[in-house]
Amino acid sequence: MSAARAVRVSGLFLLAMAEAFAQPQVLTFFSSVDDSDQPYALYLPRNFVRTHKYPLVISLHGAGSNHRLNLRRVFGRGNRPGESDAEAIRYFPAFRDVDFIVASPMARGTMGFQGVPEKDVYDVLADVEKRFPVDEDRVYLTGLSMGGGGSLWLGLTRPDVWAAIAPVCPAPPAAAAELAPNALNLPLQFFQGALDPLVNPQIARGWFARLKALDSPVEYTEYPGVRHNSWDNAYKDGAIFDWFAQFRRNRFPDRVRFVSSRYEYRAAYWVQLDELTPGVQASMDARFIGPNRLEITTRELAAFTLTPAGHPKYTAGRPLSVTVDGRVVRMAGKSLSFSMRSGVWTNAKATAVARSKRSGIEGPIGAAFSDHHLYVYGTADYPSQEELNARREIAQRSAEWSTSRNHLQLSFRVVADHDVKPSDLERGNLILFGTRETNSQIDRIAAGLPFELNAGAADYGLFYIFPNGSHYVVINSGLPWWTGAEHLPKAPFAYLPLQVNVAAGLGDFVLFRGSVETPVVEGRFDHQWHLPADAAARMRATGAIKVR
């Protein structure tokens, strides 16, 4: 084949590829959570070429919706008059041609955007970046209703990922409220219907007022007379893309204000929180006040690291002045790590402890349910068929996140203790039911566990999380952890069934008698996964627990 013909054929192939990708479509990524293919809707610009880097918008759907409908919504294309959602999902209408890639995750259905769906969003982001040329400094996030709340949660937990976010009639999880300071360098635009009967307009108004008071770059648009469907106005004619186009991510802001109570969310821009107490909000406010001069204030923080390489006010190899909590820290070398020693900040990395809480191993109980896991019932004591069926039924109920009213695209395995394979131990978390006498998987690790339920404590329930190598075990002995929980307030995963909600709302451990609504003791392990002395004393006092 001649060189000219080869070039022509190659050009035709690239043109055909561009045409094939230019239509709105549904792609999938492989999820390690439950070994499934998960869908997301995708839009590529009409004249898409692989040699150009594109901005990307991630758009999150609301409750009762899905990825296909949401892709229509973000382009301002609602249903035709009289058209149901079931009819609208069958096709994509013509969209305004914008020079953006747009991806809308399915996120399993109606289950919010924390835990498993949160991981799905980042998996979609990674999949799009792997397939297509994305400008990482122009990645934007928006969502409506449940998805609007999700955009706040994802935007504030990892503010340095996004160039700007646009929550529409947002219904955020309660835990998002304490993260407001993280929006210092993240442009936000709220949209809200003034007569919204489903999401109180005071939520968006309150967020706007608080962020404004914190000097964050925030805007607010309220539509008089509009009810819950404020997205019809916010997304009309694809106008959201014009707003996003103003912004690029600032990788190196002069000031970083960051709060977190989890190692999972421990870094933003050029700061990293190295030692905090999970469940307790730590904060750091760091700013350049001149070339190689930094002022930092902290709270509930024992160690941190700076990563300013690339910042215009930082020059490696030159003297660096760092003031932490009002005191100048003497720089001992090239390290930019700092730790608290005897109440004084020093220029040194925190000393690693073999078994301490860290990213991926910090609890609480709900963390084990947010990644790959399986449910294991016990057979070690050779139970009767009736007892075996009862144990299997409890494990199966805990694994069934879908309900007749809320079908979710996820499925978890339920197995007997003798069917757990070495690959299961290597891959993820185990949710174990029973005691060391009834479940061989509990017996296998019993010597390293902090406590166990006595055999005669039939009216008690013990439920806790503990590290198991690089993963977790969650152990439920005695009564199922959701016993008597019908009247508990909805926990973080408010869209999910009772057993998942209860697990998500707990700390590291709970011991209850009769009902989880009236716990005997509950709380968090300390930084080395030790049981606090007062909790140990209260457990021993019941006579139901053996505390090691």
JSON list of N, CA and C in Angstrom, two decimals, residues 485-543:
[
{"chain": "A", "resi": 485, "resn": "ALA", "atom": "N", "xyz": [-34.65, -1.65, 65.07]},
{"chain": "A", "resi": 485, "resn": "ALA", "atom": "CA", "xyz": [-34.18, -0.35, 64.55]},
{"chain": "A", "resi": 485, "resn": "ALA", "atom": "C", "xyz": [-35.23, 0.40, 63.75]},
{"chain": "A", "resi": 486, "resn": "GLU", "atom": "N", "xyz": [-36.47, -0.07, 63.75]},
{"chain": "A", "resi": 486, "resn": "GLU", "atom": "CA", "xyz": [-37.48, 0.53, 62.89]},
{"chain": "A", "resi": 486, "resn": "GLU", "atom": "C", "xyz": [-37.71, 2.01, 63.15]},
{"chain": "A", "resi": 487, "resn": "HIS", "atom": "N", "xyz": [-37.40, 2.47, 64.35]},
{"chain": "A", "resi": 487, "resn": "HIS", "atom": "CA", "xyz": [-37.70, 3.87, 64.69]},
{"chain": "A", "resi": 487, "resn": "HIS", "atom": "C", "xyz": [-36.45, 4.75, 64.75]},
{"chain": "A", "resi": 488, "resn": "LEU", "atom": "N", "xyz": [-35.32, 4.19, 64.39]},
{"chain": "A", "resi": 488, "resn": "LEU", "atom": "CA", "xyz": [-34.11, 5.02, 64.38]},
{"chain": "A", "resi": 488, "resn": "LEU", "atom": "C", "xyz": [-34.19, 6.04, 63.25]},
{"chain": "A", "resi": 489, "resn": "PRO", "atom": "N", "xyz": [-33.61, 7.23, 63.45]},
{"chain": "A", "resi": 489, "resn": "PRO", "atom": "CA", "xyz": [-33.59, 8.22, 62.35]},
{"chain": "A", "resi": 489, "resn": "PRO", "atom": "C", "xyz": [-32.76, 7.69, 61.19]},
{"chain": "A", "resi": 490, "resn": "LYS", "atom": "N", "xyz": [-33.09, 8.16, 59.99]},
{"chain": "A", "resi": 490, "resn": "LYS", "atom": "CA", "xyz": [-32.36, 7.71, 58.81]},
{"chain": "A", "resi": 490, "resn": "LYS", "atom": "C", "xyz": [-30.90, 8.12, 58.89]},
{"chain": "A", "resi": 491, "resn": "ALA", "atom": "N", "xyz": [-30.03, 7.18, 58.56]},
{"chain": "A", "resi": 491, "resn": "ALA", "atom": "CA", "xyz": [-28.58, 7.39, 58.64]},
{"chain": "A", "resi": 491, "resn": "ALA", "atom": "C", "xyz": [-28.05, 7.85, 57.28]},
{"chain": "A", "resi": 492, "resn": "PRO", "atom": "N", "xyz": [-26.71, 7.91, 57.12]},
{"chain": "A", "resi": 492, "resn": "PRO", "atom": "CA", "xyz": [-26.14, 8.48, 55.89]},
{"chain": "A", "resi": 492, "resn": "PRO", "atom": "C", "xyz": [-26.68, 7.90, 54.59]},
{"chain": "A", "resi": 493, "resn": "PHE", "atom": "N", "xyz": [-26.95, 6.59, 54.51]},
{"chain": "A", "resi": 493, "resn": "PHE", "atom": "CA", "xyz": [-27.42, 6.00, 53.27]},
{"chain": "A", "resi": 493, "resn": "PHE", "atom": "C", "xyz": [-28.95, 5.96, 53.31]},
{"chain": "A", "resi": 494, "resn": "ALA", "atom": "N", "xyz": [-29.57, 7.12, 53.38]},
{"chain": "A", "resi": 494, "resn": "ALA", "atom": "CA", "xyz": [-31.00, 7.22, 53.66]},
{"chain": "A", "resi": 494, "resn": "ALA", "atom": "C", "xyz": [-31.88, 6.59, 52.59]},
{"chain": "A", "resi": 495, "resn": "TYR", "atom": "N", "xyz": [-31.36, 6.34, 51.39]},
{"chain": "A", "resi": 495, "resn": "TYR", "atom": "CA", "xyz": [-32.17, 5.77, 50.32]},
{"chain": "A", "resi": 495, "resn": "TYR", "atom": "C", "xyz": [-32.18, 4.24, 50.37]},
{"chain": "A", "resi": 496, "resn": "LEU", "atom": "N", "xyz": [-31.43, 3.65, 51.30]},
{"chain": "A", "resi": 496, "resn": "LEU", "atom": "CA", "xyz": [-31.24, 2.20, 51.31]},
{"chain": "A", "resi": 496, "resn": "LEU", "atom": "C", "xyz": [-32.06, 1.54, 52.41]},
{"chain": "A", "resi": 497, "resn": "PRO", "atom": "N", "xyz": [-32.18, 0.21, 52.37]},
{"chain": "A", "resi": 497, "resn": "PRO", "atom": "CA", "xyz": [-33.02, -0.49, 53.34]},
{"chain": "A", "resi": 497, "resn": "PRO", "atom": "C", "xyz": [-32.47, -0.41, 54.75]},
{"chain": "A", "resi": 498, "resn": "LEU", "atom": "N", "xyz": [-33.30, -0.87, 55.70]},
{"chain": "A", "resi": 498, "resn": "LEU", "atom": "CA", "xyz": [-33.02, -0.70, 57.12]},
{"chain": "A", "resi": 498, "resn": "LEU", "atom": "C", "xyz": [-31.64, -1.19, 57.53]},
{"chain": "A", "resi": 499, "resn": "GLN", "atom": "N", "xyz": [-31.27, -2.41, 57.15]},
{"chain": "A", "resi": 499, "resn": "GLN", "atom": "CA", "xyz": [-30.02, -2.97, 57.65]},
{"chain": "A", "resi": 499, "resn": "GLN", "atom": "C", "xyz": [-28.80, -2.18, 57.18]},
{"chain": "A", "resi": 500, "resn": "VAL", "atom": "N", "xyz": [-28.87, -1.62, 55.99]},
{"chain": "A", "resi": 500, "resn": "VAL", "atom": "CA", "xyz": [-27.74, -0.83, 55.47]},
{"chain": "A", "resi": 500, "resn": "VAL", "atom": "C", "xyz": [-27.70, 0.53, 56.16]},
{"chain": "A", "resi": 501, "resn": "ASN", "atom": "N", "xyz": [-28.87, 1.13, 56.37]},
{"chain": "A", "resi": 501, "resn": "ASN", "atom": "CA", "xyz": [-28.93, 2.41, 57.07]},
{"chain": "A", "resi": 501, "resn": "ASN", "atom": "C", "xyz": [-28.37, 2.32, 58.48]},
{"chain": "A", "resi": 502, "resn": "VAL", "atom": "N", "xyz": [-28.73, 1.25, 59.19]},
{"chain": "A", "resi": 502, "resn": "VAL", "atom": "CA", "xyz": [-28.25, 1.10, 60.57]},
{"chain": "A", "resi": 502, "resn": "VAL", "atom": "C", "xyz": [-26.73, 0.97, 60.58]},
{"chain": "A", "resi": 503, "resn": "ALA", "atom": "N", "xyz": [-26.20, 0.11, 59.71]},
{"chain": "A", "resi": 503, "resn": "ALA", "atom": "CA", "xyz": [-24.75, -0.09, 59.66]},
{"chain": "A", "resi": 503, "resn": "ALA", "atom": "C", "xyz": [-24.03, 1.22, 59.34]},
{"chain": "A", "resi": 504, "resn": "ALA", "atom": "N", "xyz": [-24.59, 2.01, 58.42]},
{"chain": "A", "resi": 504, "resn": "ALA", "atom": "CA", "xyz": [-23.95, 3.26, 58.01]},
{"chain": "A", "resi": 504, "resn": "ALA", "atom": "C", "xyz": [-23.96, 4.31, 59.09]},
{"chain": "A", "resi": 505, "resn": "GLY", "atom": "N", "xyz": [-24.90, 4.20, 60.04]},
{"chain": "A", "resi": 505, "resn": "GLY", "atom": "CA", "xyz": [-25.02, 5.23, 61.06]},
{"chain": "A", "resi": 505, "resn": "GLY", "atom": "C", "xyz": [-24.25, 4.95, 62.34]},
{"chain": "A", "resi": 506, "resn": "LEU", "atom": "N", "xyz": [-23.55, 3.83, 62.40]},
{"chain": "A", "resi": 506, "resn": "LEU", "atom": "CA", "xyz": [-22.84, 3.44, 63.62]},
{"chain": "A", "resi": 506, "resn": "LEU", "atom": "C", "xyz": [-21.37, 3.80, 63.56]},
{"chain": "A", "resi": 507, "resn": "GLY", "atom": "N", "xyz": [-20.72, 3.74, 64.74]},
{"chain": "A", "resi": 507, "resn": "GLY", "atom": "CA", "xyz": [-19.28, 3.96, 64.81]},
{"chain": "A", "resi": 507, "resn": "GLY", "atom": "C", "xyz": [-18.52, 2.68, 64.50]},
{"chain": "A", "resi": 508, "resn": "ASP", "atom": "N", "xyz": [-17.53, 2.36, 65.31]},
{"chain": "A", "resi": 508, "resn": "ASP", "atom": "CA", "xyz": [-16.74, 1.14, 65.12]},
{"chain": "A", "resi": 508, "resn": "ASP", "atom": "C", "xyz": [-17.35, -0.07, 65.81]},
{"chain": "A", "resi": 509, "resn": "PHE", "atom": "N", "xyz": [-18.13, 0.15, 66.86]},
{"chain": "A", "resi": 509, "resn": "PHE", "atom": "CA", "xyz": [-18.69, -0.98, 67.59]},
{"chain": "A", "resi": 509, "resn": "PHE", "atom": "C", "xyz": [-19.97, -0.58, 68.30]},
{"chain": "A", "resi": 510, "resn": "VAL", "atom": "N", "xyz": [-20.83, -1.59, 68.55]},
{"chain": "A", "resi": 510, "resn": "VAL", "atom": "CA", "xyz": [-22.02, -1.39, 69.36]},
{"chain": "A", "resi": 510, "resn": "VAL", "atom": "C", "xyz": [-22.36, -2.71, 70.03]},
{"chain": "A", "resi": 511, "resn": "LEU", "atom": "N", "xyz": [-22.72, -2.64, 71.30]},
{"chain": "A", "resi": 511, "resn": "LEU", "atom": "CA", "xyz": [-23.27, -3.77, 72.04]},
{"chain": "A", "resi": 511, "resn": "LEU", "atom": "C", "xyz": [-24.65, -3.32, 72.53]},
{"chain": "A", "resi": 512, "resn": "PHE", "atom": "N", "xyz": [-25.67, -4.11, 72.20]},
{"chain": "A", "resi": 512, "resn": "PHE", "atom": "CA", "xyz": [-27.02, -3.75, 72.63]},
{"chain": "A", "resi": 512, "resn": "PHE", "atom": "C", "xyz": [-27.73, -4.96, 73.22]},
{"chain": "A", "resi": 513, "resn": "ARG", "atom": "N", "xyz": [-28.76, -4.67, 73.97]},
{"chain": "A", "resi": 513, "resn": "ARG", "atom": "CA", "xyz": [-29.57, -5.74, 74.57]},
{"chain": "A", "resi": 513, "resn": "ARG", "atom": "C", "xyz": [-31.02, -5.55, 74.13]},
{"chain": "A", "resi": 514, "resn": "GLY", "atom": "N", "xyz": [-31.52, -6.50, 73.39]},
{"chain": "A", "resi": 514, "resn": "GLY", "atom": "CA", "xyz": [-32.91, -6.46, 72.94]},
{"chain": "A", "resi": 514, "resn": "GLY", "atom": "C", "xyz": [-33.13, -5.63, 71.70]},
{"chain": "A", "resi": 515, "resn": "SER", "atom": "N", "xyz": [-32.59, -4.40, 71.65]},
{"chain": "A", "resi": 515, "resn": "SER", "atom": "CA", "xyz": [-32.81, -3.50, 70.53]},
{"chain": "A", "resi": 515, "resn": "SER", "atom": "C", "xyz": [-31.60, -2.60, 70.33]},
{"chain": "A", "resi": 516, "resn": "VAL", "atom": "N", "xyz": [-31.21, -2.39, 69.09]},
{"chain": "A", "resi": 516, "resn": "VAL", "atom": "CA", "xyz": [-30.09, -1.49, 68.79]},
{"chain": "A", "resi": 516, "resn": "VAL", "atom": "C", "xyz": [-30.47, -0.04, 69.08]},
{"chain": "A", "resi": 517, "resn": "GLU", "atom": "N", "xyz": [-31.77, 0.23, 69.25]},
{"chain": "A", "resi": 517, "resn": "GLU", "atom": "CA", "xyz": [-32.19, 1.58, 69.61]},
{"chain": "A", "resi": 517, "resn": "GLU", "atom": "C", "xyz": [-31.76, 1.97, 71.02]},
{"chain": "A", "resi": 518, "resn": "THR", "atom": "N", "xyz": [-31.45, 0.97, 71.85]},
{"chain": "A", "resi": 518, "resn": "THR", "atom": "CA", "xyz": [-31.01, 1.24, 73.23]},
{"chain": "A", "resi": 518, "resn": "THR", "atom": "C", "xyz": [-29.68, 0.54, 73.49]},
{"chain": "A", "resi": 519, "resn": "PRO", "atom": "N", "xyz": [-28.60, 1.04, 72.91]},
{"chain": "A", "resi": 519, "resn": "PRO", "atom": "CA", "xyz": [-27.31, 0.37, 73.05]},
{"chain": "A", "resi": 519, "resn": "PRO", "atom": "C", "xyz": [-26.79, 0.43, 74.49]},
{"chain": "A", "resi": 520, "resn": "VAL", "atom": "N", "xyz": [-26.11, -0.63, 74.89]},
{"chain": "A", "resi": 520, "resn": "VAL", "atom": "CA", "xyz": [-25.40, -0.65, 76.17]},
{"chain": "A", "resi": 520, "resn": "VAL", "atom": "C", "xyz": [-24.15, 0.22, 76.07]},
{"chain": "A", "resi": 521, "resn": "VAL", "atom": "N", "xyz": [-23.44, 0.06, 74.96]},
{"chain": "A", "resi": 521, "resn": "VAL", "atom": "CA", "xyz": [-22.23, 0.84, 74.71]},
{"chain": "A", "resi": 521, "resn": "VAL", "atom": "C", "xyz": [-21.97, 0.86, 73.21]},
{"chain": "A", "resi": 522, "resn": "GLU", "atom": "N", "xyz": [-21.52, 1.99, 72.72]},
{"chain": "A", "resi": 522, "resn": "GLU", "atom": "CA", "xyz": [-21.14, 2.12, 71.32]},
{"chain": "A", "resi": 522, "resn": "GLU", "atom": "C", "xyz": [-20.06, 3.19, 71.21]},
{"chain": "A", "resi": 523, "resn": "GLY", "atom": "N", "xyz": [-19.31, 3.18, 70.11]},
{"chain": "A", "resi": 523, "resn": "GLY", "atom": "CA", "xyz": [-18.27, 4.18, 69.96]},
{"chain": "A", "resi": 523, "resn": "GLY", "atom": "C", "xyz": [-17.25, 3.82, 68.91]},
{"chain": "A", "resi": 524, "resn": "ARG", "atom": "N", "xyz": [-16.05, 4.39, 69.08]},
{"chain": "A", "resi": 524, "resn": "ARG", "atom": "CA", "xyz": [-14.94, 4.19, 68.14]},
{"chain": "A", "resi": 524, "resn": "ARG", "atom": "C", "xyz": [-13.74, 3.63, 68.89]},
{"chain": "A", "resi": 525, "resn": "PHE", "atom": "N", "xyz": [-12.99, 2.77, 68.22]},
{"chain": "A", "resi": 525, "resn": "PHE", "atom": "CA", "xyz": [-11.70, 2.35, 68.74]},
{"chain": "A", "resi": 525, "resn": "PHE", "atom": "C", "xyz": [-10.73, 3.53, 68.66]},
{"chain": "A", "resi": 526, "resn": "ASP", "atom": "N", "xyz": [-9.65, 3.48, 69.46]},
{"chain": "A", "resi": 526, "resn": "ASP", "atom": "CA", "xyz": [-8.67, 4.56, 69.39]},
{"chain": "A", "resi": 526, "resn": "ASP", "atom": "C", "xyz": [-7.80, 4.38, 68.15]},
{"chain": "A", "resi": 527, "resn": "HIS", "atom": "N", "xyz": [-6.77, 5.21, 68.04]},
{"chain": "A", "resi": 527, "resn": "HIS", "atom": "CA", "xyz": [-5.97, 5.25, 66.81]},
{"chain": "A", "resi": 527, "resn": "HIS", "atom": "C", "xyz": [-5.23, 3.94, 66.55]},
{"chain": "A", "resi": 528, "resn": "GLN", "atom": "N", "xyz": [-4.96, 3.16, 67.58]},
{"chain": "A", "resi": 528, "resn": "GLN", "atom": "CA", "xyz": [-4.31, 1.86, 67.44]},
{"chain": "A", "resi": 528, "resn": "GLN", "atom": "C", "xyz": [-5.31, 0.71, 67.51]},
{"chain": "A", "resi": 529, "resn": "TRP", "atom": "N", "xyz": [-6.58, 0.99, 67.29]},
{"chain": "A", "resi": 529, "resn": "TRP", "atom": "CA", "xyz": [-7.64, -0.01, 67.30]},
{"chain": "A", "resi": 529, "resn": "TRP", "atom": "C", "xyz": [-7.79, -0.66, 68.68]},
{"chain": "A", "resi": 530, "resn": "HIS", "atom": "N", "xyz": [-7.53, 0.09, 69.74]},
{"chain": "A", "resi": 530, "resn": "HIS", "atom": "CA", "xyz": [-7.77, -0.38, 71.10]},
{"chain": "A", "resi": 530, "resn": "HIS", "atom": "C", "xyz": [-9.14, 0.10, 71.57]},
{"chain": "A", "resi": 531, "resn": "LEU", "atom": "N", "xyz": [-9.77, -0.71, 72.40]},
{"chain": "A", "resi": 531, "resn": "LEU", "atom": "CA", "xyz": [-11.06, -0.35, 72.98]},
{"chain": "A", "resi": 531, "resn": "LEU", "atom": "C", "xyz": [-10.84, 0.66, 74.10]},
{"chain": "A", "resi": 532, "resn": "PRO", "atom": "N", "xyz": [-11.51, 1.80, 74.11]},
{"chain": "A", "resi": 532, "resn": "PRO", "atom": "CA", "xyz": [-11.36, 2.76, 75.21]},
{"chain": "A", "resi": 532, "resn": "PRO", "atom": "C", "xyz": [-11.70, 2.11, 76.55]},
{"chain": "A", "resi": 533, "resn": "ALA", "atom": "N", "xyz": [-11.02, 2.52, 77.60]},
{"chain": "A", "resi": 533, "resn": "ALA", "atom": "CA", "xyz": [-11.16, 1.88, 78.91]},
{"chain": "A", "resi": 533, "resn": "ALA", "atom": "C", "xyz": [-12.59, 1.94, 79.43]},
{"chain": "A", "resi": 534, "resn": "ASP", "atom": "N", "xyz": [-13.28, 3.08, 79.25]},
{"chain": "A", "resi": 534, "resn": "ASP", "atom": "CA", "xyz": [-14.64, 3.17, 79.77]},
{"chain": "A", "resi": 534, "resn": "ASP", "atom": "C", "xyz": [-15.59, 2.23, 79.04]},
{"chain": "A", "resi": 535, "resn": "ALA", "atom": "N", "xyz": [-15.39, 2.07, 77.72]},
{"chain": "A", "resi": 535, "resn": "ALA", "atom": "CA", "xyz": [-16.22, 1.13, 76.95]},
{"chain": "A", "resi": 535, "resn": "ALA", "atom": "C", "xyz": [-15.95, -0.30, 77.38]},
{"chain": "A", "resi": 536, "resn": "ALA", "atom": "N", "xyz": [-14.68, -0.62, 77.63]},
{"chain": "A", "resi": 536, "resn": "ALA", "atom": "CA", "xyz": [-14.33, -1.98, 78.08]},
{"chain": "A", "resi": 536, "resn": "ALA", "atom": "C", "xyz": [-14.98, -2.28, 79.43]},
{"chain": "A", "resi": 537, "resn": "ALA", "atom": "N", "xyz": [-14.97, -1.31, 80.32]},
{"chain": "A", "resi": 537, "resn": "ALA", "atom": "CA", "xyz": [-15.56, -1.52, 81.65]},
{"chain": "A", "resi": 537, "resn": "ALA", "atom": "C", "xyz": [-17.06, -1.74, 81.54]},
{"chain": "A", "resi": 538, "resn": "ARG", "atom": "N", "xyz": [-17.73, -1.00, 80.71]},
{"chain": "A", "resi": 538, "resn": "ARG", "atom": "CA", "xyz": [-19.18, -1.14, 80.55]},
{"chain": "A", "resi": 538, "resn": "ARG", "atom": "C", "xyz": [-19.52, -2.47, 79.90]},
{"chain": "A", "resi": 539, "resn": "MET", "atom": "N", "xyz": [-18.68, -2.93, 78.98]},
{"chain": "A", "resi": 539, "resn": "MET", "atom": "CA", "xyz": [-18.92, -4.24, 78.37]},
{"chain": "A", "resi": 539, "resn": "MET", "atom": "C", "xyz": [-18.76, -5.36, 79.40]},
{"chain": "A", "resi": 540, "resn": "ARG", "atom": "N", "xyz": [-17.70, -5.29, 80.17]},
{"chain": "A", "resi": 540, "resn": "ARG", "atom": "CA", "xyz": [-17.46, -6.33, 81.18]},
{"chain": "A", "resi": 540, "resn": "ARG", "atom": "C", "xyz": [-18.59, -6.38, 82.20]},
{"chain": "A", "resi": 541, "resn": "ALA", "atom": "N", "xyz": [-19.12, -5.22, 82.52]},
{"chain": "A", "resi": 541, "resn": "ALA", "atom": "CA", "xyz": [-20.16, -5.15, 83.55]},
{"chain": "A", "resi": 541, "resn": "ALA", "atom": "C", "xyz": [-21.42, -5.90, 83.15]},
{"chain": "A", "resi": 542, "resn": "THR", "atom": "N", "xyz": [-21.65, -6.10, 81.85]},
{"chain": "A", "resi": 542, "resn": "THR", "atom": "CA", "xyz": [-22.85, -6.83, 81.41]},
{"chain": "A", "resi": 542, "resn": "THR", "atom": "C", "xyz": [-22.74, -8.32, 81.68]},
{"chain": "A", "resi": 543, "resn": "GLY", "atom": "N", "xyz": [-21.52, -8.84, 81.77]},
{"chain": "A", "resi": 543, "resn": "GLY", "atom": "CA", "xyz": [-21.31, -10.27, 81.89]},
{"chain": "A", "resi": 543, "resn": "GLY", "atom": "C", "xyz": [-21.55, -11.02, 80.59]}
]
